[in-house]
Coordinates of C-alpha atoms in Angstrom, one line a residue:
Chain Z
M1 CA -58.3 109.0 66.7
P2 CA -61.8 107.8 67.7
N3 CA -62.5 107.6 71.4
P4 CA -62.2 103.9 72.1
F5 CA -64.6 103.9 75.0
P6 CA -67.5 106.2 75.4
G7 CA -68.1 107.5 78.9
F8 CA -64.5 108.3 79.6
A9 CA -63.1 111.8 79.3
A10 CA -63.4 113.2 75.8
V11 CA -60.4 112.9 73.7
H12 CA -59.0 116.3 73.2
R13 CA -58.9 117.1 69.6
T14 CA -56.7 120.1 69.2
A15 CA -53.3 121.1 70.6
D16 CA -54.9 123.9 72.5
S17 CA -57.5 121.8 74.3
P18 CA -56.7 121.3 78.0
P19 CA -55.2 117.8 78.6
T20 CA -57.3 115.3 80.3
L21 CA -55.5 115.1 83.6
G22 CA -55.9 112.6 86.4
I23 CA -54.1 111.3 89.5
G24 CA -53.9 108.2 91.6
W25 CA -56.0 108.7 94.7
R26 CA -54.4 108.2 98.1
P27 CA -56.0 109.3 101.4
E28 CA -52.7 111.2 102.2
I29 CA -53.2 113.5 99.2
A30 CA -57.0 113.4 99.2
L31 CA -57.2 117.1 100.2
T32 CA -54.8 118.2 97.4
I33 CA -56.7 116.2 94.9
D34 CA -60.1 117.5 96.1
R35 CA -59.0 121.1 95.6
R36 CA -57.2 120.6 92.3
P37 CA -59.4 122.2 89.6
H38 CA -59.5 120.8 86.0
L39 CA -59.0 117.1 87.0
S40 CA -60.9 114.7 84.8
F41 CA -60.4 111.4 86.5
V42 CA -58.9 109.7 89.5
E43 CA -57.6 106.1 89.7
I44 CA -58.1 104.0 92.8
T45 CA -56.2 100.9 93.7
A46 CA -58.9 98.3 93.8
E47 CA -57.4 96.2 96.6
H48 CA -57.6 99.1 99.0
F49 CA -61.4 99.0 98.9
P50 CA -62.5 95.5 99.8
G51 CA -66.2 94.8 99.5
A52 CA -66.5 97.8 97.1
H53 CA -66.7 100.1 100.1
V54 CA -65.4 103.5 99.1
P55 CA -65.1 106.5 101.4
P56 CA -67.3 109.6 100.9
A57 CA -64.2 111.5 99.6
I58 CA -64.3 109.3 96.5
D59 CA -68.0 109.5 96.0
R60 CA -67.6 113.3 95.9
F61 CA -65.7 112.9 92.6
R62 CA -68.7 111.4 90.9
E63 CA -70.8 114.3 92.1
R64 CA -68.2 116.6 90.5
G65 CA -68.3 114.7 87.2
L66 CA -64.9 113.0 87.5
S67 CA -64.4 109.5 86.3
I68 CA -63.1 106.9 88.8
I69 CA -61.0 104.1 87.4
P70 CA -60.3 101.0 89.6
H71 CA -56.8 99.8 89.1
G72 CA -56.0 96.2 90.1
I73 CA -52.7 94.9 91.4
S74 CA -53.4 91.3 92.3
L75 CA -55.1 89.5 89.5
S76 CA -51.8 88.0 88.3
L77 CA -53.0 87.8 84.7
G78 CA -49.5 86.7 83.5
G79 CA -49.4 83.7 85.9
A80 CA -49.3 80.1 84.6
E81 CA -52.2 79.3 86.9
P82 CA -55.8 80.3 86.1
I83 CA -56.7 83.6 87.8
D84 CA -58.9 83.7 90.8
R85 CA -62.4 84.6 89.5
A86 CA -63.4 85.9 92.9
R87 CA -60.8 88.6 92.6
V88 CA -62.1 89.6 89.2
R89 CA -65.7 89.7 90.5
A90 CA -64.5 92.0 93.3
L91 CA -62.9 94.3 90.8
A92 CA -66.1 94.2 88.7
A93 CA -68.2 95.0 91.8
L94 CA -66.0 98.0 92.6
A95 CA -66.2 99.2 89.1
K96 CA -70.0 99.1 89.2
R97 CA -70.1 100.8 92.5
V98 CA -68.1 103.8 91.3
G99 CA -69.6 103.9 87.8
A100 CA -66.2 103.3 86.2
P101 CA -65.8 103.7 82.5
L102 CA -63.1 101.0 82.5
V103 CA -60.8 99.1 84.8
S104 CA -57.1 98.4 84.5
E105 CA -54.6 95.7 85.5
H106 CA -51.1 94.6 84.7
I107 CA -49.3 92.4 82.2
A108 CA -47.5 90.7 85.0
F109 CA -47.8 87.9 87.6
V110 CA -47.7 88.2 91.3
R111 CA -48.0 84.7 92.6
A112 CA -47.0 81.2 91.7
G113 CA -47.2 77.8 93.5
G114 CA -49.0 79.4 96.4
A115 CA -46.3 82.0 97.0
E116 CA -47.0 85.7 96.8
A117 CA -44.2 87.7 95.1
G118 CA -45.3 91.0 96.7
H119 CA -44.3 92.7 93.5
L120 CA -45.3 92.8 89.8
L121 CA -43.1 90.3 87.9
P122 CA -42.5 90.2 84.1
V123 CA -44.2 87.5 82.0
P124 CA -41.7 85.4 80.0
R125 CA -42.0 86.7 76.4
T126 CA -42.5 83.2 75.0
R127 CA -45.3 81.5 73.2
A128 CA -46.3 79.6 76.3
G129 CA -46.2 82.8 78.4
I130 CA -48.3 84.8 76.0
E131 CA -50.9 82.0 75.7
A132 CA -51.3 81.7 79.4
L133 CA -51.6 85.5 79.7
I134 CA -54.2 85.7 76.9
E135 CA -56.3 82.9 78.4
N136 CA -56.4 84.7 81.8
V137 CA -57.1 88.1 80.2
K138 CA -60.0 86.6 78.3
I139 CA -61.5 85.1 81.5
A140 CA -61.1 88.4 83.3
R141 CA -62.5 90.4 80.3
D142 CA -65.6 88.1 80.2
L143 CA -66.3 88.5 83.9
L144 CA -65.9 92.2 83.7
L145 CA -68.2 92.8 80.8
P146 CA -69.5 95.3 79.9
I147 CA -66.7 97.3 81.5
P148 CA -63.6 97.5 79.3
L149 CA -60.2 96.3 80.6
A150 CA -57.0 98.1 80.0
L151 CA -53.6 96.4 80.4
E152 CA -50.5 98.1 81.7
N153 CA -46.9 97.5 80.9
I154 CA -44.7 97.1 83.9
S155 CA -41.2 98.2 84.8
V156 CA -38.7 95.3 85.1
L157 CA -35.2 94.9 86.5
F158 CA -34.5 91.8 84.4
D159 CA -35.7 90.0 81.3
W160 CA -36.4 86.3 81.4
P161 CA -33.9 84.4 79.2
G162 CA -35.1 82.8 76.0
A163 CA -37.4 85.7 75.0
E164 CA -39.1 84.8 71.7
M165 CA -40.4 88.2 70.9
A166 CA -39.7 91.9 71.6
E167 CA -41.8 93.7 74.2
A168 CA -43.7 95.8 71.7
E169 CA -44.8 92.7 69.7
F170 CA -45.7 90.9 72.9
V171 CA -47.9 93.7 74.2
T172 CA -49.5 94.2 70.8
E173 CA -50.4 90.6 70.4
V174 CA -51.9 90.4 73.9
L175 CA -54.0 93.5 73.3
E176 CA -55.2 92.6 69.8
R177 CA -56.0 89.0 70.6
T178 CA -58.0 89.9 73.8
D179 CA -59.4 93.1 72.3
S180 CA -58.1 95.0 75.3
L181 CA -57.3 98.6 75.9
M182 CA -53.8 99.8 76.8
L183 CA -52.7 101.6 79.9
L184 CA -49.4 102.9 78.8
D185 CA -47.0 103.5 81.7
I186 CA -44.6 106.0 80.2
A187 CA -42.4 105.9 83.3
N188 CA -42.0 102.1 83.0
V189 CA -41.0 102.5 79.3
W190 CA -38.4 105.0 80.3
A191 CA -37.2 102.9 83.3
N192 CA -36.8 99.8 81.2
A193 CA -34.9 101.6 78.6
K194 CA -32.6 103.0 81.3
N195 CA -32.0 99.7 83.0
L196 CA -32.1 97.3 80.0
G197 CA -31.3 99.5 77.1
G198 CA -33.3 100.2 74.0
D199 CA -34.9 103.2 72.4
P200 CA -38.1 104.2 74.2
V201 CA -39.5 106.3 71.4
A202 CA -39.0 103.5 68.9
L203 CA -40.9 101.2 71.4
L204 CA -43.7 103.7 71.6
R205 CA -44.0 103.8 67.8
R206 CA -44.4 100.0 67.7
L207 CA -47.2 99.9 70.2
P208 CA -50.9 99.9 69.2
L209 CA -51.5 103.4 70.3
E210 CA -55.0 103.3 68.8
R211 CA -55.9 101.2 71.9
L212 CA -54.5 103.8 74.3
A213 CA -56.9 104.3 77.3
Y214 CA -54.8 106.4 79.5
V215 CA -51.2 107.0 80.5
H216 CA -49.3 106.6 83.8
V217 CA -46.5 108.9 84.8
G218 CA -44.6 108.4 88.0
G219 CA -41.3 109.0 89.7
G220 CA -38.6 106.7 91.1
E221 CA -35.1 106.5 92.5
E222 CA -31.8 105.3 91.3
R223 CA -30.0 102.9 93.6
D224 CA -26.6 101.2 92.9
G225 CA -27.0 102.1 89.2
V226 CA -30.4 100.7 88.9
Y227 CA -33.6 102.8 88.5
H228 CA -36.5 101.7 90.6
D229 CA -40.0 102.8 89.7
T230 CA -41.1 103.5 93.3
H231 CA -43.8 106.1 92.8
A232 CA -42.2 107.7 95.9
A233 CA -40.2 110.5 94.3
A234 CA -40.5 113.3 91.8
V235 CA -41.1 112.4 88.1
P236 CA -37.7 112.6 86.3
D237 CA -37.3 115.1 83.4
G238 CA -36.8 112.2 81.0
V239 CA -40.2 110.8 81.7
F240 CA -41.9 114.2 81.0
D241 CA -39.8 114.4 77.8
L242 CA -41.1 110.9 76.8
V243 CA -44.7 112.1 77.4
T244 CA -44.1 114.9 75.0
E245 CA -42.7 112.4 72.5
L246 CA -45.8 110.2 72.9
C247 CA -48.1 113.2 72.4
A248 CA -46.2 114.1 69.3
I249 CA -47.2 110.7 67.9
A250 CA -50.7 110.2 69.4
T251 CA -53.2 111.8 71.7
P252 CA -53.8 109.9 74.9
P253 CA -57.3 110.2 76.2
G254 CA -56.0 110.8 79.7
V255 CA -52.7 111.2 81.5
M256 CA -52.1 110.8 85.2
I257 CA -49.5 111.0 88.0
E258 CA -48.9 108.1 90.3
R259 CA -47.7 108.8 93.8
D260 CA -47.8 106.1 96.5
D261 CA -45.4 107.3 99.2
A262 CA -43.2 110.1 100.5
F263 CA -45.9 112.5 99.5
P264 CA -44.7 116.0 98.7
P265 CA -46.3 119.2 100.0
P266 CA -49.4 120.2 98.0
P267 CA -47.6 122.9 95.9
V268 CA -45.0 120.4 94.7
L269 CA -47.7 117.9 93.6
E270 CA -49.6 120.7 91.9
A271 CA -46.5 121.8 90.0
E272 CA -45.9 118.2 88.8
L273 CA -49.5 118.0 87.5
D274 CA -49.0 121.4 85.7
R275 CA -45.7 120.1 84.2
L276 CA -47.5 117.0 83.0
A277 CA -50.2 119.1 81.4
Q278 CA -47.5 121.2 79.7
A279 CA -45.6 118.1 78.4
V280 CA -48.9 116.9 76.8
R281 CA -49.5 120.3 75.2
D282 CA -45.9 120.5 73.9
G283 CA -46.3 117.1 72.2
S284 CA -49.7 117.9 70.8
Q285 CA -48.5 121.2 69.4
R286 CA -45.5 119.5 67.7
R287 CA -47.9 117.0 66.2
E288 CA -50.2 119.7 64.9
A289 CA -47.3 121.6 63.5
S290 CA -46.0 118.5 61.7
R291 CA -49.4 117.8 60.3
V292 CA -49.7 121.3 58.9
A293 CA -46.2 121.2 57.5
Chain T
M1 CA -110.9 107.0 141.7
S2 CA -107.3 107.9 141.0
I3 CA -105.0 106.2 138.4
L4 CA -103.1 104.7 141.3
D5 CA -106.2 102.7 142.3
L6 CA -106.2 100.8 139.0
R7 CA -105.5 97.1 139.3
G8 CA -102.0 96.0 138.3
P9 CA -102.6 94.8 134.8
E10 CA -104.8 97.8 133.9
F11 CA -102.2 100.2 135.3
L12 CA -99.5 98.5 133.3
Q13 CA -101.4 99.0 130.1
V14 CA -102.0 102.6 130.9
F15 CA -98.4 103.2 131.9
L16 CA -97.1 101.5 128.7
T17 CA -99.4 103.5 126.5
L18 CA -98.4 106.7 128.3
F19 CA -94.7 105.8 127.9
L20 CA -95.0 105.2 124.2
L21 CA -97.3 108.2 123.5
L22 CA -95.1 110.6 125.5
T23 CA -91.9 109.3 123.9
A24 CA -93.4 110.0 120.5
A25 CA -94.8 113.3 121.6
C26 CA -91.5 114.5 123.0
L27 CA -89.6 113.5 119.9
V28 CA -92.1 115.3 117.7
F29 CA -92.0 118.3 120.1
R30 CA -88.3 118.6 119.9
W31 CA -88.4 118.1 116.1
V32 CA -91.1 120.9 115.7
M33 CA -89.2 123.2 118.0
A34 CA -86.0 122.8 116.0
G35 CA -87.0 125.0 113.1
P36 CA -86.4 126.6 110.7
F37 CA -86.3 123.6 108.4
D38 CA -85.3 125.2 105.2
D39 CA -82.0 126.5 104.0
H40 CA -81.1 130.1 104.5
P41 CA -82.7 132.2 101.8
S42 CA -79.5 134.0 100.9
H43 CA -75.9 132.7 100.5
E44 CA -74.5 130.4 103.2
P45 CA -71.9 131.9 105.4
D46 CA -68.2 131.0 105.1
L47 CA -67.7 130.0 108.7
D48 CA -64.3 129.7 110.3
P49 CA -63.3 126.3 111.8
L50 CA -64.0 127.3 115.4
E51 CA -67.5 128.5 114.4
V52 CA -68.1 125.1 112.7
A53 CA -66.8 123.4 115.9
Y54 CA -69.3 125.4 118.0
L55 CA -72.1 124.5 115.6
A56 CA -71.1 120.8 115.8
G57 CA -70.8 120.5 119.6
G58 CA -71.0 123.8 121.4
A59 CA -68.3 125.4 123.6
K60 CA -66.5 122.1 124.4
S61 CA -66.0 121.3 120.7
A62 CA -64.8 124.8 119.9
I63 CA -62.3 124.8 122.7
D64 CA -61.0 121.3 121.7
A65 CA -60.7 122.4 118.1
A66 CA -58.6 125.4 119.2
I67 CA -56.4 123.1 121.2
A68 CA -56.0 120.7 118.3
S69 CA -55.1 123.6 116.0
L70 CA -52.4 124.8 118.5
V71 CA -51.0 121.4 118.9
H72 CA -50.9 120.9 115.1
R73 CA -49.0 124.2 114.8
E74 CA -46.6 123.0 117.5
V75 CA -47.5 125.9 119.8
L76 CA -48.7 123.5 122.5
T77 CA -47.6 120.0 123.3
V78 CA -49.2 117.2 125.4
R79 CA -47.2 115.9 128.3
G80 CA -47.7 113.2 130.8
S81 CA -50.6 110.8 131.2
A82 CA -52.3 111.0 134.6
P83 CA -53.9 113.3 133.5
P84 CA -52.2 114.6 130.4
R85 CA -51.4 118.3 130.4
L86 CA -50.9 120.9 127.8
K87 CA -47.6 122.8 127.8
I88 CA -46.4 125.8 125.9
A89 CA -44.0 124.8 123.1
A90 CA -43.7 128.0 121.1
D91 CA -45.0 131.6 120.9
L92 CA -48.5 132.2 119.7
P93 CA -48.6 133.1 116.0
D94 CA -49.9 136.5 115.1
D95 CA -52.8 135.1 113.2
A96 CA -54.2 133.1 116.1
A97 CA -58.0 133.3 116.6
P98 CA -59.3 134.9 119.8
L99 CA -60.3 131.5 121.3
E100 CA -56.8 130.2 120.5
L101 CA -55.4 133.2 122.4
T102 CA -57.6 132.4 125.4
V103 CA -56.5 128.7 125.3
Y104 CA -52.9 129.7 125.1
A105 CA -53.2 132.2 127.9
S106 CA -54.9 129.6 130.1
V107 CA -52.0 127.2 129.6
A108 CA -49.4 129.9 129.9
A109 CA -50.9 131.1 133.3
A110 CA -50.1 127.8 134.9
A111 CA -47.1 126.6 132.9
E112 CA -49.0 123.3 132.4
Q113 CA -52.7 122.9 132.3
T114 CA -55.2 120.0 132.1
I115 CA -57.6 120.0 129.2
R116 CA -60.5 120.1 131.7
D117 CA -59.2 123.3 133.3
V118 CA -58.5 124.9 129.9
R119 CA -62.1 124.2 128.9
K120 CA -63.3 125.7 132.2
T121 CA -61.3 128.9 131.7
A122 CA -62.1 129.3 128.0
A123 CA -65.8 128.5 128.1
P124 CA -67.1 131.9 129.1
T125 CA -65.4 133.4 125.9
T126 CA -67.0 131.0 123.5
P127 CA -70.5 132.6 123.1
R128 CA -69.1 135.1 120.7
L129 CA -68.7 132.2 118.2
A130 CA -72.5 131.7 118.3
K131 CA -73.2 135.2 117.0
R132 CA -73.2 134.4 113.2
L133 CA -74.6 131.0 113.8
E134 CA -77.6 132.6 115.5
E135 CA -78.0 135.2 112.8
Y136 CA -78.3 132.4 110.2
E137 CA -80.6 130.5 112.6
Y138 CA -78.3 127.5 112.7
L139 CA -78.6 127.5 116.6
L140 CA -81.6 127.4 118.8
D141 CA -82.1 130.7 120.7
P142 CA -81.7 130.4 124.5
M143 CA -85.5 130.4 125.2
R144 CA -86.3 127.7 122.7
R145 CA -83.3 125.7 123.8
T146 CA -84.5 125.8 127.4
V147 CA -88.1 124.8 126.5
C148 CA -86.9 122.1 124.1
H149 CA -84.8 120.6 126.8
A150 CA -87.0 121.0 129.8
V151 CA -90.4 119.9 128.5
P152 CA -89.4 116.2 127.7
V153 CA -87.3 116.0 130.9
V154 CA -90.2 117.3 133.1
T155 CA -92.6 115.0 131.2
F156 CA -90.6 111.9 132.0
V157 CA -89.9 112.9 135.5
A158 CA -93.7 113.1 136.0
L159 CA -94.1 109.7 134.3
L160 CA -91.4 108.2 136.5
A161 CA -93.0 109.7 139.6
L162 CA -96.3 108.0 138.7
G163 CA -94.5 104.7 138.1
F164 CA -92.5 104.9 141.4
A165 CA -95.7 105.7 143.3
K166 CA -97.5 102.7 141.9
V167 CA -94.4 100.5 142.5
S168 CA -94.3 101.6 146.2
L169 CA -98.0 101.0 146.5
G170 CA -97.8 97.6 145.0
W171 CA -94.8 96.6 147.1
W172 CA -96.6 97.8 150.3
R173 CA -99.6 95.8 149.3
N174 CA -97.4 92.8 148.5
R175 CA -98.4 92.8 144.9
P176 CA -96.1 91.7 142.0
V177 CA -94.3 94.8 140.5
A178 CA -91.6 93.3 138.3
Y179 CA -93.1 94.3 135.0
L180 CA -93.7 97.8 136.2
V181 CA -90.2 98.1 137.5
V182 CA -88.9 97.2 134.0
L183 CA -91.2 99.9 132.4
C184 CA -89.9 102.4 135.0
I185 CA -86.3 101.5 133.9
A186 CA -87.3 102.1 130.3
A187 CA -88.8 105.5 131.3
A188 CA -85.6 106.3 133.2
I189 CA -83.5 105.5 130.1
A190 CA -85.7 107.8 128.0
L191 CA -85.4 110.5 130.7
F192 CA -81.6 110.3 130.7
A193 CA -81.5 110.3 126.9
F194 CA -83.5 113.5 126.7
A195 CA -81.6 115.1 129.7
L196 CA -78.1 114.2 128.5
N197 CA -78.8 115.3 124.9
P198 CA -79.6 118.9 125.2
P199 CA -80.8 120.5 122.0
H200 CA -78.3 122.8 120.2
R201 CA -78.9 123.2 116.5
T202 CA -81.9 123.9 114.4
R203 CA -82.8 121.6 111.6
R204 CA -81.3 124.2 109.3
G205 CA -78.1 124.1 111.2
T206 CA -78.0 120.3 111.2
R207 CA -78.6 120.2 107.4
F208 CA -75.8 122.8 106.9
L209 CA -73.4 120.8 109.1
N210 CA -74.2 117.6 107.2
R211 CA -73.5 119.3 103.9
L212 CA -70.2 120.6 105.2
K213 CA -69.2 117.1 106.3
R214 CA -70.1 115.7 102.9
D215 CA -68.4 118.5 101.0
N216 CA -65.2 118.1 103.1
A217 CA -64.9 114.4 103.1
A218 CA -61.3 114.7 101.7
L219 CA -60.3 116.5 104.9
H220 CA -61.1 113.3 106.9
A221 CA -59.1 111.1 104.6
T222 CA -56.0 113.3 104.8
A223 CA -56.3 114.2 108.5
T224 CA -56.3 110.6 109.5
T225 CA -53.3 109.6 107.3
A226 CA -51.1 112.6 106.7
P227 CA -52.0 115.5 108.9
S228 CA -48.6 117.1 108.1
Q229 CA -50.0 117.7 104.6
M230 CA -52.7 120.0 106.1
A231 CA -52.7 123.6 107.0
Y232 CA -53.8 124.3 110.6
T233 CA -57.1 125.7 109.5
D234 CA -57.8 122.5 107.6
L235 CA -56.9 120.4 110.6
A236 CA -59.1 122.5 112.8
L237 CA -62.0 122.1 110.3
A238 CA -61.5 118.4 110.1
F239 CA -61.6 118.2 113.9
A240 CA -64.7 120.4 114.0
L241 CA -66.6 118.2 111.5
Y242 CA -65.4 114.7 112.4
G243 CA -64.3 115.0 116.0
P244 CA -61.2 113.6 117.8
A245 CA -61.1 110.5 115.6
V246 CA -59.2 112.5 113.0
L247 CA -56.3 112.9 115.5
S248 CA -54.5 109.7 114.8
M249 CA -51.0 110.5 113.8
G250 CA -47.9 111.6 115.8
P251 CA -48.4 114.4 118.4
L252 CA -52.1 114.6 117.4
A253 CA -52.5 111.0 118.5
D254 CA -51.2 112.0 121.9
L255 CA -53.9 114.7 122.0
N256 CA -56.5 112.2 121.0
E257 CA -55.5 110.1 124.0
A258 CA -55.7 113.3 126.2
F259 CA -59.2 114.1 125.0
K260 CA -60.5 110.7 126.1
P261 CA -62.4 110.7 129.4
R262 CA -60.1 109.5 132.2
S263 CA -61.0 106.4 134.1
N264 CA -58.4 105.6 136.7
G265 CA -55.2 107.5 136.1
G266 CA -55.1 107.2 132.3
S267 CA -52.7 105.4 130.1
G268 CA -49.5 106.4 128.3
C269 CA -49.6 108.3 125.2
G270 CA -48.6 106.7 121.9
G271 CA -48.6 108.0 118.5
S272 CA -49.3 105.9 115.5
S273 CA -47.8 106.4 112.2
G274 CA -49.3 105.2 109.0
S275 CA -47.0 104.1 106.2
S276 CA -47.4 103.2 102.6
C277 CA -45.4 100.5 100.9
G278 CA -43.8 101.1 97.6
S279 CA -44.8 100.8 94.0
S280 CA -48.6 100.3 93.5
C281 CA -49.3 100.0 97.2
G282 CA -50.8 102.6 99.5
G283 CA -52.9 103.3 102.5
G284 CA -56.6 102.3 102.5
G285 CA -59.5 104.6 102.4
G286 CA -61.0 106.0 105.5
G287 CA -64.6 105.9 106.5
G288 CA -66.8 108.8 107.6
G289 CA -66.5 110.0 111.1
G290 CA -69.2 110.5 113.7
G291 CA -71.0 113.8 114.4
C292 CA -71.5 115.7 117.6
G293 CA -74.7 116.0 119.6
G294 CA -77.6 118.2 118.8
C295 CA -81.3 118.3 118.5
G296 CA -82.8 116.0 116.0
G297 CA -80.1 115.2 113.5
D298 CA -81.0 114.7 109.9

């Protein structure tokens, strides 16, 4: 698989190559991240750094050769209203400030009619929904040029009624018509299958994995029979297994852990990163073995 | 004819010129005296946090870093507010540094102790922290420190004496002296700036300290948001490098309040706790902290 974007971590080409690991930067775990060897990239939440002012701790990563990827959470690309261009320009400014190889955002909306949802909400999988999304993504993409944009699938607790297409087809059409990269949130794929049903591996096979930029992995909690992707708990075994399944199909250029709250002691976080690396290796080895066979 | 016999406007010109020249000369003097300027020819030392604190701000910083470390380890607690006092909360761990032992003993001797009294008791034991720093020439030796401090102070005392003498003469002769008084105030400010900023580090020491601050920026971010994630040595190093501003959470916030100079009875102690919201939200990034005093920072 060719590297879709030069400047990001090199795609590892054999099953024995070390996985390209990253993590979401939070000040609470800055020390753990700073001391972790063999990290290739960190992701920063763009809205946490207004005015593109980043702390020295993040600049240090550039000195060490790590890539820094700004991840937006407020563009509301899936909204019926045109996106706020000032927000996109702010994201672009931050990307330029940190020398980012790409930026990422969500296939979701967060506001409508002047009201903020405070959460990422699913876009109706209808023709009208997809056209509005594509129009906003193209605006954002053009304002961000030449920095590539990756779009992330979200976890949902419900599906809008009247869906006209399946999730895989929806995501594929958005990515192909906007020529965007894909930020595949494996934990969200797993969570949606758990909450709404479906075969997560089958979904992975129907996604345009050649557009894969990097992968999110995170933990969550089950409450009243519903799984919530909180990023405030350990990554479930099922998510690691799904990472292995993905890597048995395709090689992600990068994989990372997301942790936003209830930060564990450093050894626990380190162990989670190690397990993620192993899950990638296991999948890659299976793929190599099946290629040889 | 003496300088005091000059007419007012001429004296003002001379005084202003002297003030500017002497200010520049004293700054250059302190800069030149603060050598060596290069990095140490062999490897840089692996200093412990209390040595770094001493390098940053002398005995006071080192003692405060030891106190912060002991509070973080829950060996000491902060009680009360007028003024706040340190109190023993647990036994001293076996791996305590000698200065931590001294601080602990000072608090234990009186059941409760103010920070000022702990500093007074512990200060005589801190010079041992300077040993390696002096070997690597990160600190000025006592002779150079004295000369570096005294020369600008004496210079500006002499300049002020000249100015006051002319002000007195002019006032006695019923001449206008307002402009000269303003220049004397400026000279007094310069005098206090030199007097209250005694030299401490060499240029080499300041460059080393700045490098440590840059290389340990992650310490600042975690110390100000989740100190519970940090080992006590890391917290002590964060304090040494970035000062009391890193003490912002829980019991450490009480200590930060206690470190603040008291005005009139002090205020209550309050901890602050940061929190992150759920999915895709988190705390913001922290900025760099300030440094401590010293001679001619980089």
